[in-house]
Amino acid sequence: MRELNRQRILVTGGAGFLGSHLCERLLARGQDVLCADNFFTGTKDNLLGLLGNPHFELLRHDITFPLFVEVDQIYNLACPASPIHYQFDPVQTTKTSVHGAINMLGLAKRVRAKILQASTSEVYGDPEQHPQREDYWGHVNPIGLRSCYDEGKRCAETLFFDYRRQHNLCVKVARIFNTYGPRMHPNDGRVVSNFILQALKNEPITLYGDGSQTRSFCYVDDLIEAFLALMETPDDFTGPVNLGNPGEFTICELAEKILDLTGSRSTLIHLPLPSDDPKQRRPDISLANQAFGWQPQTPLEIGLDKTIAYFDNLLRGRPAGTTP
Ligand SMILES: NC(=O)c1ccc[n+]([C@@H]2O[C@H](COP(=O)([O-])OP(=O)(O)OC[C@H]3O[C@@H](n4cnc5c(N)ncnc54)[C@H](O)[C@@H]3O)[C@@H](O)[C@H]2O)c1
């Protein structure tokens, strides 16, 4: 019976931070998982714990090219996510979002698979509404340095909804807010990984401005639960739906928690605030809560503790593939 119920699930970007956790979770639920990744920011190290599993397959593939496989569900996560990575080759970033979406939607249409898109809070751009609800259309610069990512993801959303209208595909669009946890890329320039690495190396912790700006941080396990619950919603629930943790912390509070949890001797230093640094970023997750009863469960200290253990292992040269 277990074999009969086993779904074949494609995860694009499955060797990355979120993708590797998703593959792990799907396998633990008894599914067959095919991971397709071009290893631009993801690594095989992230999948070390899965490579021997007979229900897991890893395929080196760039989703800007078509893919012909037989699957029941697709999670489309492939795309570099941090500004350092997506600005490295901005044309390829737009191609990954747009051609990648067309290829994965084409595959979903051919095999009649359900397909979930990993979209982003960046579709709201530099928002004029706080917190952002899903019916806000955003305020996005179409020609700036971040546009390859923001506009690429917006166009991907358009494609998802056009495939829904034109071809009656079952689509799900998740707008992900800042997520952290083990297997984040160490050099992605994000505040959580930066602070943890600085603290573990006893280097000064660099705060921009006075550190009173607030951010919210969703632990990866909570986000993966939301992906699975969203995929299981009735076919007429498409989203877009915000996924993130609405708990708000100042950057100073985050730094102090990390100092405390690592027992670091680092000091805090203040650097000038970048001109486009938002004062506040917080998701409104009422739709996710109403539609599939989701809300994050992991307190910041617990999530940070696991993330610190991961980076500590990494600095000591231990393998990355298993969650500490
Ligand atoms: N982590 C977050 O806080 C966050 C927030 C918003 C949205 N997202 C979205 O979630 C998804 C996963 O993000 P992540 O944080 O795991 O990033 P990540 O960079 O760790 O993972 C992205 C993966 O996609 C792969 N990839 C990139 N281009 C590809 C291509 N053309 N073909 C095949 N594979 C390709 C990379 O090698 C990597 O394994 C992305 O689509 C990102 O935009 C993440």
PDB file of N, CA and C in Angstrom, residues 229-310:
ATOM      1  N   ALA A 229       1.599  21.928   3.815  1.00  0.00           N
ATOM      2  CA  ALA A 229       0.175  22.195   4.059  1.00  0.00           C
ATOM      3  C   ALA A 229      -0.429  22.932   2.866  1.00  0.00           C
ATOM      4  N   LEU A 230       0.313  23.851   2.289  1.00  0.00           N
ATOM      5  CA  LEU A 230      -0.189  24.603   1.128  1.00  0.00           C
ATOM      6  C   LEU A 230      -0.413  23.659  -0.050  1.00  0.00           C
ATOM      7  N   MET A 231       0.534  22.749  -0.270  1.00  0.00           N
ATOM      8  CA  MET A 231       0.396  21.804  -1.387  1.00  0.00           C
ATOM      9  C   MET A 231      -0.866  20.954  -1.219  1.00  0.00           C
ATOM     10  N   GLU A 232      -1.266  20.717   0.045  1.00  0.00           N
ATOM     11  CA  GLU A 232      -2.425  19.844   0.283  1.00  0.00           C
ATOM     12  C   GLU A 232      -3.757  20.588   0.322  1.00  0.00           C
ATOM     13  N   THR A 233      -3.749  21.893   0.130  1.00  0.00           N
ATOM     14  CA  THR A 233      -5.020  22.641   0.145  1.00  0.00           C
ATOM     15  C   THR A 233      -5.853  22.231  -1.071  1.00  0.00           C
ATOM     16  N   PRO A 234      -7.174  22.455  -1.018  1.00  0.00           N
ATOM     17  CA  PRO A 234      -8.024  22.120  -2.166  1.00  0.00           C
ATOM     18  C   PRO A 234      -7.535  22.839  -3.432  1.00  0.00           C
ATOM     19  N   ASP A 235      -7.848  22.236  -4.611  1.00  0.00           N
ATOM     20  CA  ASP A 235      -7.325  22.760  -5.873  1.00  0.00           C
ATOM     21  C   ASP A 235      -7.698  24.217  -6.120  1.00  0.00           C
ATOM     22  N   ASP A 236      -8.827  24.672  -5.561  1.00  0.00           N
ATOM     23  CA  ASP A 236      -9.212  26.067  -5.845  1.00  0.00           C
ATOM     24  C   ASP A 236      -8.471  27.068  -4.956  1.00  0.00           C
ATOM     25  N   PHE A 237      -7.634  26.591  -4.023  1.00  0.00           N
ATOM     26  CA  PHE A 237      -6.818  27.547  -3.254  1.00  0.00           C
ATOM     27  C   PHE A 237      -5.451  27.689  -3.934  1.00  0.00           C
ATOM     28  N   THR A 238      -5.222  28.851  -4.518  1.00  0.00           N
ATOM     29  CA  THR A 238      -3.994  29.064  -5.284  1.00  0.00           C
ATOM     30  C   THR A 238      -3.003  29.956  -4.558  1.00  0.00           C
ATOM     31  N   GLY A 239      -3.440  30.716  -3.519  1.00  0.00           N
ATOM     32  CA  GLY A 239      -2.629  31.822  -3.047  1.00  0.00           C
ATOM     33  C   GLY A 239      -2.771  32.948  -4.058  1.00  0.00           C
ATOM     34  N   PRO A 240      -1.840  33.906  -4.116  1.00  0.00           N
ATOM     35  CA  PRO A 240      -0.610  33.934  -3.342  1.00  0.00           C
ATOM     36  C   PRO A 240      -0.874  34.047  -1.845  1.00  0.00           C
ATOM     37  N   VAL A 241       0.035  33.400  -1.094  1.00  0.00           N
ATOM     38  CA  VAL A 241      -0.126  33.412   0.356  1.00  0.00           C
ATOM     39  C   VAL A 241       1.224  33.719   1.014  1.00  0.00           C
ATOM     40  N   ASN A 242       1.174  34.671   1.960  1.00  0.00           N
ATOM     41  CA  ASN A 242       2.390  35.037   2.692  1.00  0.00           C
ATOM     42  C   ASN A 242       2.779  33.933   3.669  1.00  0.00           C
ATOM     43  N   LEU A 243       4.071  33.598   3.706  1.00  0.00           N
ATOM     44  CA  LEU A 243       4.596  32.645   4.699  1.00  0.00           C
ATOM     45  C   LEU A 243       5.798  33.271   5.374  1.00  0.00           C
ATOM     46  N   GLY A 244       5.739  33.386   6.674  1.00  0.00           N
ATOM     47  CA  GLY A 244       6.859  33.967   7.413  1.00  0.00           C
ATOM     48  C   GLY A 244       6.477  34.005   8.878  1.00  0.00           C
ATOM     49  N   ASN A 245       7.348  34.561   9.690  1.00  0.00           N
ATOM     50  CA  ASN A 245       7.069  34.659  11.121  1.00  0.00           C
ATOM     51  C   ASN A 245       6.797  36.120  11.465  1.00  0.00           C
ATOM     52  N   PRO A 246       5.591  36.421  11.981  1.00  0.00           N
ATOM     53  CA  PRO A 246       5.272  37.821  12.239  1.00  0.00           C
ATOM     54  C   PRO A 246       5.950  38.409  13.482  1.00  0.00           C
ATOM     55  N   GLY A 247       6.635  37.573  14.292  1.00  0.00           N
ATOM     56  CA  GLY A 247       7.337  38.099  15.486  1.00  0.00           C
ATOM     57  C   GLY A 247       8.396  39.113  15.045  1.00  0.00           C
ATOM     58  N   GLU A 248       8.415  40.284  15.696  1.00  0.00           N
ATOM     59  CA  GLU A 248       9.327  41.344  15.260  1.00  0.00           C
ATOM     60  C   GLU A 248      10.429  41.546  16.281  1.00  0.00           C
ATOM     61  N   PHE A 249      11.669  41.642  15.807  1.00  0.00           N
ATOM     62  CA  PHE A 249      12.812  41.879  16.704  1.00  0.00           C
ATOM     63  C   PHE A 249      13.658  42.988  16.115  1.00  0.00           C
ATOM     64  N   THR A 250      14.245  43.833  16.978  1.00  0.00           N
ATOM     65  CA  THR A 250      15.180  44.818  16.441  1.00  0.00           C
ATOM     66  C   THR A 250      16.481  44.075  16.122  1.00  0.00           C
ATOM     67  N   ILE A 251      17.248  44.686  15.230  1.00  0.00           N
ATOM     68  CA  ILE A 251      18.526  44.078  14.841  1.00  0.00           C
ATOM     69  C   ILE A 251      19.451  44.010  16.068  1.00  0.00           C
ATOM     70  N   CYS A 252      19.321  45.019  16.956  1.00  0.00           N
ATOM     71  CA  CYS A 252      20.105  45.001  18.212  1.00  0.00           C
ATOM     72  C   CYS A 252      19.727  43.791  19.062  1.00  0.00           C
ATOM     73  N   GLU A 253      18.424  43.532  19.174  1.00  0.00           N
ATOM     74  CA  GLU A 253      17.968  42.369  19.969  1.00  0.00           C
ATOM     75  C   GLU A 253      18.523  41.072  19.388  1.00  0.00           C
ATOM     76  N   LEU A 254      18.497  40.978  18.047  1.00  0.00           N
ATOM     77  CA  LEU A 254      19.016  39.767  17.397  1.00  0.00           C
ATOM     78  C   LEU A 254      20.489  39.582  17.747  1.00  0.00           C
ATOM     79  N   ALA A 255      21.269  40.677  17.631  1.00  0.00           N
ATOM     80  CA  ALA A 255      22.709  40.589  17.919  1.00  0.00           C
ATOM     81  C   ALA A 255      22.928  40.146  19.360  1.00  0.00           C
ATOM     82  N   GLU A 256      22.145  40.725  20.283  1.00  0.00           N
ATOM     83  CA  GLU A 256      22.349  40.377  21.687  1.00  0.00           C
ATOM     84  C   GLU A 256      21.991  38.918  21.983  1.00  0.00           C
ATOM     85  N   LYS A 257      20.916  38.442  21.353  1.00  0.00           N
ATOM     86  CA  LYS A 257      20.540  37.026  21.548  1.00  0.00           C
ATOM     87  C   LYS A 257      21.667  36.116  21.046  1.00  0.00           C
ATOM     88  N   ILE A 258      22.242  36.466  19.889  1.00  0.00           N
ATOM     89  CA  ILE A 258      23.296  35.611  19.305  1.00  0.00           C
ATOM     90  C   ILE A 258      24.549  35.663  20.190  1.00  0.00           C
ATOM     91  N   LEU A 259      24.866  36.847  20.727  1.00  0.00           N
ATOM     92  CA  LEU A 259      26.023  36.934  21.635  1.00  0.00           C
ATOM     93  C   LEU A 259      25.801  36.041  22.845  1.00  0.00           C
ATOM     94  N   ASP A 260      24.583  36.111  23.368  1.00  0.00           N
ATOM     95  CA  ASP A 260      24.240  35.350  24.548  1.00  0.00           C
ATOM     96  C   ASP A 260      24.335  33.835  24.279  1.00  0.00           C
ATOM     97  N   LEU A 261      23.740  33.393  23.153  1.00  0.00           N
ATOM     98  CA  LEU A 261      23.687  31.953  22.859  1.00  0.00           C
ATOM     99  C   LEU A 261      25.050  31.381  22.479  1.00  0.00           C
ATOM    100  N   THR A 262      25.930  32.218  21.924  1.00  0.00           N
ATOM    101  CA  THR A 262      27.244  31.698  21.524  1.00  0.00           C
ATOM    102  C   THR A 262      28.286  31.887  22.630  1.00  0.00           C
ATOM    103  N   GLY A 263      27.958  32.732  23.619  1.00  0.00           N
ATOM    104  CA  GLY A 263      28.954  33.070  24.644  1.00  0.00           C
ATOM    105  C   GLY A 263      30.153  33.794  24.036  1.00  0.00           C
ATOM    106  N   SER A 264      29.897  34.569  22.994  1.00  0.00           N
ATOM    107  CA  SER A 264      30.984  35.202  22.238  1.00  0.00           C
ATOM    108  C   SER A 264      31.571  36.419  22.966  1.00  0.00           C
ATOM    109  N   ARG A 265      32.830  36.714  22.624  1.00  0.00           N
ATOM    110  CA  ARG A 265      33.462  37.928  23.159  1.00  0.00           C
ATOM    111  C   ARG A 265      33.372  39.084  22.162  1.00  0.00           C
ATOM    112  N   SER A 266      32.593  38.920  21.099  1.00  0.00           N
ATOM    113  CA  SER A 266      32.478  39.963  20.072  1.00  0.00           C
ATOM    114  C   SER A 266      31.891  41.242  20.657  1.00  0.00           C
ATOM    115  N   THR A 267      32.280  42.373  20.061  1.00  0.00           N
ATOM    116  CA  THR A 267      31.660  43.656  20.435  1.00  0.00           C
ATOM    117  C   THR A 267      30.736  44.074  19.288  1.00  0.00           C
ATOM    118  N   LEU A 268      29.833  45.033  19.576  1.00  0.00           N
ATOM    119  CA  LEU A 268      28.940  45.532  18.525  1.00  0.00           C
ATOM    120  C   LEU A 268      29.544  46.790  17.933  1.00  0.00           C
ATOM    121  N   ILE A 269      29.625  46.859  16.606  1.00  0.00           N
ATOM    122  CA  ILE A 269      30.051  48.119  15.995  1.00  0.00           C
ATOM    123  C   ILE A 269      28.954  48.603  15.036  1.00  0.00           C
ATOM    124  N   HIS A 270      28.848  49.933  14.934  1.00  0.00           N
ATOM    125  CA  HIS A 270      27.774  50.517  14.122  1.00  0.00           C
ATOM    126  C   HIS A 270      28.348  51.079  12.831  1.00  0.00           C
ATOM    127  N   LEU A 271      27.721  50.703  11.703  1.00  0.00           N
ATOM    128  CA  LEU A 271      28.129  51.228  10.393  1.00  0.00           C
ATOM    129  C   LEU A 271      26.967  52.065   9.842  1.00  0.00           C
ATOM    130  N   PRO A 272      27.256  52.950   8.841  1.00  0.00           N
ATOM    131  CA  PRO A 272      26.163  53.782   8.315  1.00  0.00           C
ATOM    132  C   PRO A 272      25.040  52.931   7.712  1.00  0.00           C
ATOM    133  N   LEU A 273      23.807  53.421   7.894  1.00  0.00           N
ATOM    134  CA  LEU A 273      22.638  52.702   7.388  1.00  0.00           C
ATOM    135  C   LEU A 273      22.581  52.822   5.866  1.00  0.00           C
ATOM    136  N   PRO A 274      22.463  51.684   5.115  1.00  0.00           N
ATOM    137  CA  PRO A 274      22.306  51.826   3.650  1.00  0.00           C
ATOM    138  C   PRO A 274      21.012  52.591   3.338  1.00  0.00           C
ATOM    139  N   SER A 275      21.002  53.313   2.196  1.00  0.00           N
ATOM    140  CA  SER A 275      19.876  54.221   1.923  1.00  0.00           C
ATOM    141  C   SER A 275      18.550  53.466   1.736  1.00  0.00           C
ATOM    142  N   ASP A 276      18.607  52.206   1.232  1.00  0.00           N
ATOM    143  CA  ASP A 276      17.343  51.505   0.974  1.00  0.00           C
ATOM    144  C   ASP A 276      16.961  50.528   2.086  1.00  0.00           C
ATOM    145  N   ASP A 277      17.553  50.707   3.272  1.00  0.00           N
ATOM    146  CA  ASP A 277      17.296  49.753   4.358  1.00  0.00           C
ATOM    147  C   ASP A 277      15.902  49.988   4.947  1.00  0.00           C
ATOM    148  N   PRO A 278      14.968  49.000   4.816  1.00  0.00           N
ATOM    149  CA  PRO A 278      13.626  49.254   5.361  1.00  0.00           C
ATOM    150  C   PRO A 278      13.636  49.314   6.888  1.00  0.00           C
ATOM    151  N   LYS A 279      12.784  50.171   7.453  1.00  0.00           N
ATOM    152  CA  LYS A 279      12.701  50.346   8.915  1.00  0.00           C
ATOM    153  C   LYS A 279      12.070  49.104   9.542  1.00  0.00           C
ATOM    154  N   GLN A 280      11.152  48.518   8.799  1.00  0.00           N
ATOM    155  CA  GLN A 280      10.351  47.436   9.372  1.00  0.00           C
ATOM    156  C   GLN A 280      10.003  46.429   8.277  1.00  0.00           C
ATOM    157  N   ARG A 281      10.044  45.153   8.605  1.00  0.00           N
ATOM    158  CA  ARG A 281       9.554  44.159   7.653  1.00  0.00           C
ATOM    159  C   ARG A 281       8.877  43.043   8.437  1.00  0.00           C
ATOM    160  N   ARG A 282       7.589  42.845   8.170  1.00  0.00           N
ATOM    161  CA  ARG A 282       6.824  41.868   8.954  1.00  0.00           C
ATOM    162  C   ARG A 282       5.681  41.323   8.102  1.00  0.00           C
ATOM    163  N   PRO A 283       5.533  39.989   8.024  1.00  0.00           N
ATOM    164  CA  PRO A 283       4.443  39.449   7.211  1.00  0.00           C
ATOM    165  C   PRO A 283       3.099  39.477   7.937  1.00  0.00           C
ATOM    166  N   ASP A 284       2.033  39.632   7.175  1.00  0.00           N
ATOM    167  CA  ASP A 284       0.686  39.395   7.676  1.00  0.00           C
ATOM    168  C   ASP A 284       0.336  37.979   7.214  1.00  0.00           C
ATOM    169  N   ILE A 285       0.217  37.041   8.161  1.00  0.00           N
ATOM    170  CA  ILE A 285       0.017  35.629   7.763  1.00  0.00           C
ATOM    171  C   ILE A 285      -1.416  35.161   8.042  1.00  0.00           C
ATOM    172  N   SER A 286      -2.368  36.129   8.130  1.00  0.00           N
ATOM    173  CA  SER A 286      -3.728  35.679   8.464  1.00  0.00           C
ATOM    174  C   SER A 286      -4.316  34.752   7.402  1.00  0.00           C
ATOM    175  N   LEU A 287      -3.968  34.962   6.128  1.00  0.00           N
ATOM    176  CA  LEU A 287      -4.538  34.091   5.083  1.00  0.00           C
ATOM    177  C   LEU A 287      -4.060  32.637   5.270  1.00  0.00           C
ATOM    178  N   ALA A 288      -2.739  32.455   5.504  1.00  0.00           N
ATOM    179  CA  ALA A 288      -2.202  31.100   5.709  1.00  0.00           C
ATOM    180  C   ALA A 288      -2.871  30.450   6.923  1.00  0.00           C
ATOM    181  N   ASN A 289      -3.112  31.255   7.930  1.00  0.00           N
ATOM    182  CA  ASN A 289      -3.727  30.746   9.141  1.00  0.00           C
ATOM    183  C   ASN A 289      -5.165  30.307   8.891  1.00  0.00           C
ATOM    184  N   GLN A 290      -5.920  31.144   8.149  1.00  0.00           N
ATOM    185  CA  GLN A 290      -7.331  30.785   7.854  1.00  0.00           C
ATOM    186  C   GLN A 290      -7.396  29.603   6.894  1.00  0.00           C
ATOM    187  N   ALA A 291      -6.550  29.620   5.840  1.00  0.00           N
ATOM    188  CA  ALA A 291      -6.707  28.643   4.756  1.00  0.00           C
ATOM    189  C   ALA A 291      -6.213  27.264   5.141  1.00  0.00           C
ATOM    190  N   PHE A 292      -5.099  27.189   5.900  1.00  0.00           N
ATOM    191  CA  PHE A 292      -4.615  25.844   6.253  1.00  0.00           C
ATOM    192  C   PHE A 292      -4.061  25.779   7.676  1.00  0.00           C
ATOM    193  N   GLY A 293      -4.561  26.708   8.515  1.00  0.00           N
ATOM    194  CA  GLY A 293      -4.308  26.628   9.955  1.00  0.00           C
ATOM    195  C   GLY A 293      -2.840  26.708  10.334  1.00  0.00           C
ATOM    196  N   TRP A 294      -2.038  27.393   9.500  1.00  0.00           N
ATOM    197  CA  TRP A 294      -0.593  27.407   9.771  1.00  0.00           C
ATOM    198  C   TRP A 294      -0.165  28.635  10.572  1.00  0.00           C
ATOM    199  N   GLN A 295       0.678  28.398  11.525  1.00  0.00           N
ATOM    200  CA  GLN A 295       1.457  29.494  12.099  1.00  0.00           C
ATOM    201  C   GLN A 295       2.761  28.946  12.635  1.00  0.00           C
ATOM    202  N   PRO A 296       3.842  29.758  12.579  1.00  0.00           N
ATOM    203  CA  PRO A 296       5.146  29.244  12.986  1.00  0.00           C
ATOM    204  C   PRO A 296       5.150  28.848  14.464  1.00  0.00           C
ATOM    205  N   GLN A 297       5.929  27.806  14.785  1.00  0.00           N
ATOM    206  CA  GLN A 297       5.951  27.270  16.150  1.00  0.00           C
ATOM    207  C   GLN A 297       7.291  27.486  16.848  1.00  0.00           C
ATOM    208  N   THR A 298       8.349  27.774  16.091  1.00  0.00           N
ATOM    209  CA  THR A 298       9.692  27.732  16.684  1.00  0.00           C
ATOM    210  C   THR A 298      10.107  29.099  17.243  1.00  0.00           C
ATOM    211  N   PRO A 299      10.340  29.183  18.565  1.00  0.00           N
ATOM    212  CA  PRO A 299      10.810  30.455  19.117  1.00  0.00           C
ATOM    213  C   PRO A 299      12.198  30.812  18.565  1.00  0.00           C
ATOM    214  N   LEU A 300      12.485  32.109  18.475  1.00  0.00           N
ATOM    215  CA  LEU A 300      13.740  32.560  17.871  1.00  0.00           C
ATOM    216  C   LEU A 300      14.966  31.909  18.548  1.00  0.00           C
ATOM    217  N   GLU A 301      14.952  31.826  19.886  1.00  0.00           N
ATOM    218  CA  GLU A 301      16.133  31.272  20.590  1.00  0.00           C
ATOM    219  C   GLU A 301      16.407  29.834  20.157  1.00  0.00           C
ATOM    220  N   ILE A 302      15.323  29.050  20.011  1.00  0.00           N
ATOM    221  CA  ILE A 302      15.491  27.631  19.654  1.00  0.00           C
ATOM    222  C   ILE A 302      16.054  27.525  18.234  1.00  0.00           C
ATOM    223  N   GLY A 303      15.473  28.291  17.312  1.00  0.00           N
ATOM    224  CA  GLY A 303      15.940  28.259  15.920  1.00  0.00           C
ATOM    225  C   GLY A 303      17.378  28.735  15.821  1.00  0.00           C
ATOM    226  N   LEU A 304      17.702  29.793  16.575  1.00  0.00           N
ATOM    227  CA  LEU A 304      19.076  30.312  16.527  1.00  0.00           C
ATOM    228  C   LEU A 304      20.050  29.278  17.063  1.00  0.00           C
ATOM    229  N   ASP A 305      19.652  28.616  18.133  1.00  0.00           N
ATOM    230  CA  ASP A 305      20.517  27.608  18.744  1.00  0.00           C
ATOM    231  C   ASP A 305      20.912  26.529  17.720  1.00  0.00           C
ATOM    232  N   LYS A 306      19.921  26.056  16.944  1.00  0.00           N
ATOM    233  CA  LYS A 306      20.196  25.012  15.941  1.00  0.00           C
ATOM    234  C   LYS A 306      21.058  25.565  14.813  1.00  0.00           C
ATOM    235  N   THR A 307      20.823  26.817  14.454  1.00  0.00           N
ATOM    236  CA  THR A 307      21.584  27.429  13.359  1.00  0.00           C
ATOM    237  C   THR A 307      23.027  27.662  13.804  1.00  0.00           C
ATOM    238  N   ILE A 308      23.197  28.064  15.060  1.00  0.00           N
ATOM    239  CA  ILE A 308      24.546  28.274  15.603  1.00  0.00           C
ATOM    240  C   ILE A 308      25.307  26.947  15.611  1.00  0.00           C
ATOM    241  N   ALA A 309      24.626  25.868  16.034  1.00  0.00           N
ATOM    242  CA  ALA A 309      25.284  24.545  16.070  1.00  0.00           C
ATOM    243  C   ALA A 309      25.743  24.164  14.664  1.00  0.00           C
ATOM    244  N   TYR A 310      24.916  24.462  13.669  1.00  0.00           N
ATOM    245  CA  TYR A 310      25.272  24.143  12.271  1.00  0.00           C
ATOM    246  C   TYR A 310      26.525  24.914  11.846  1.00  0.00           C
TER     247      TYR A 310
END
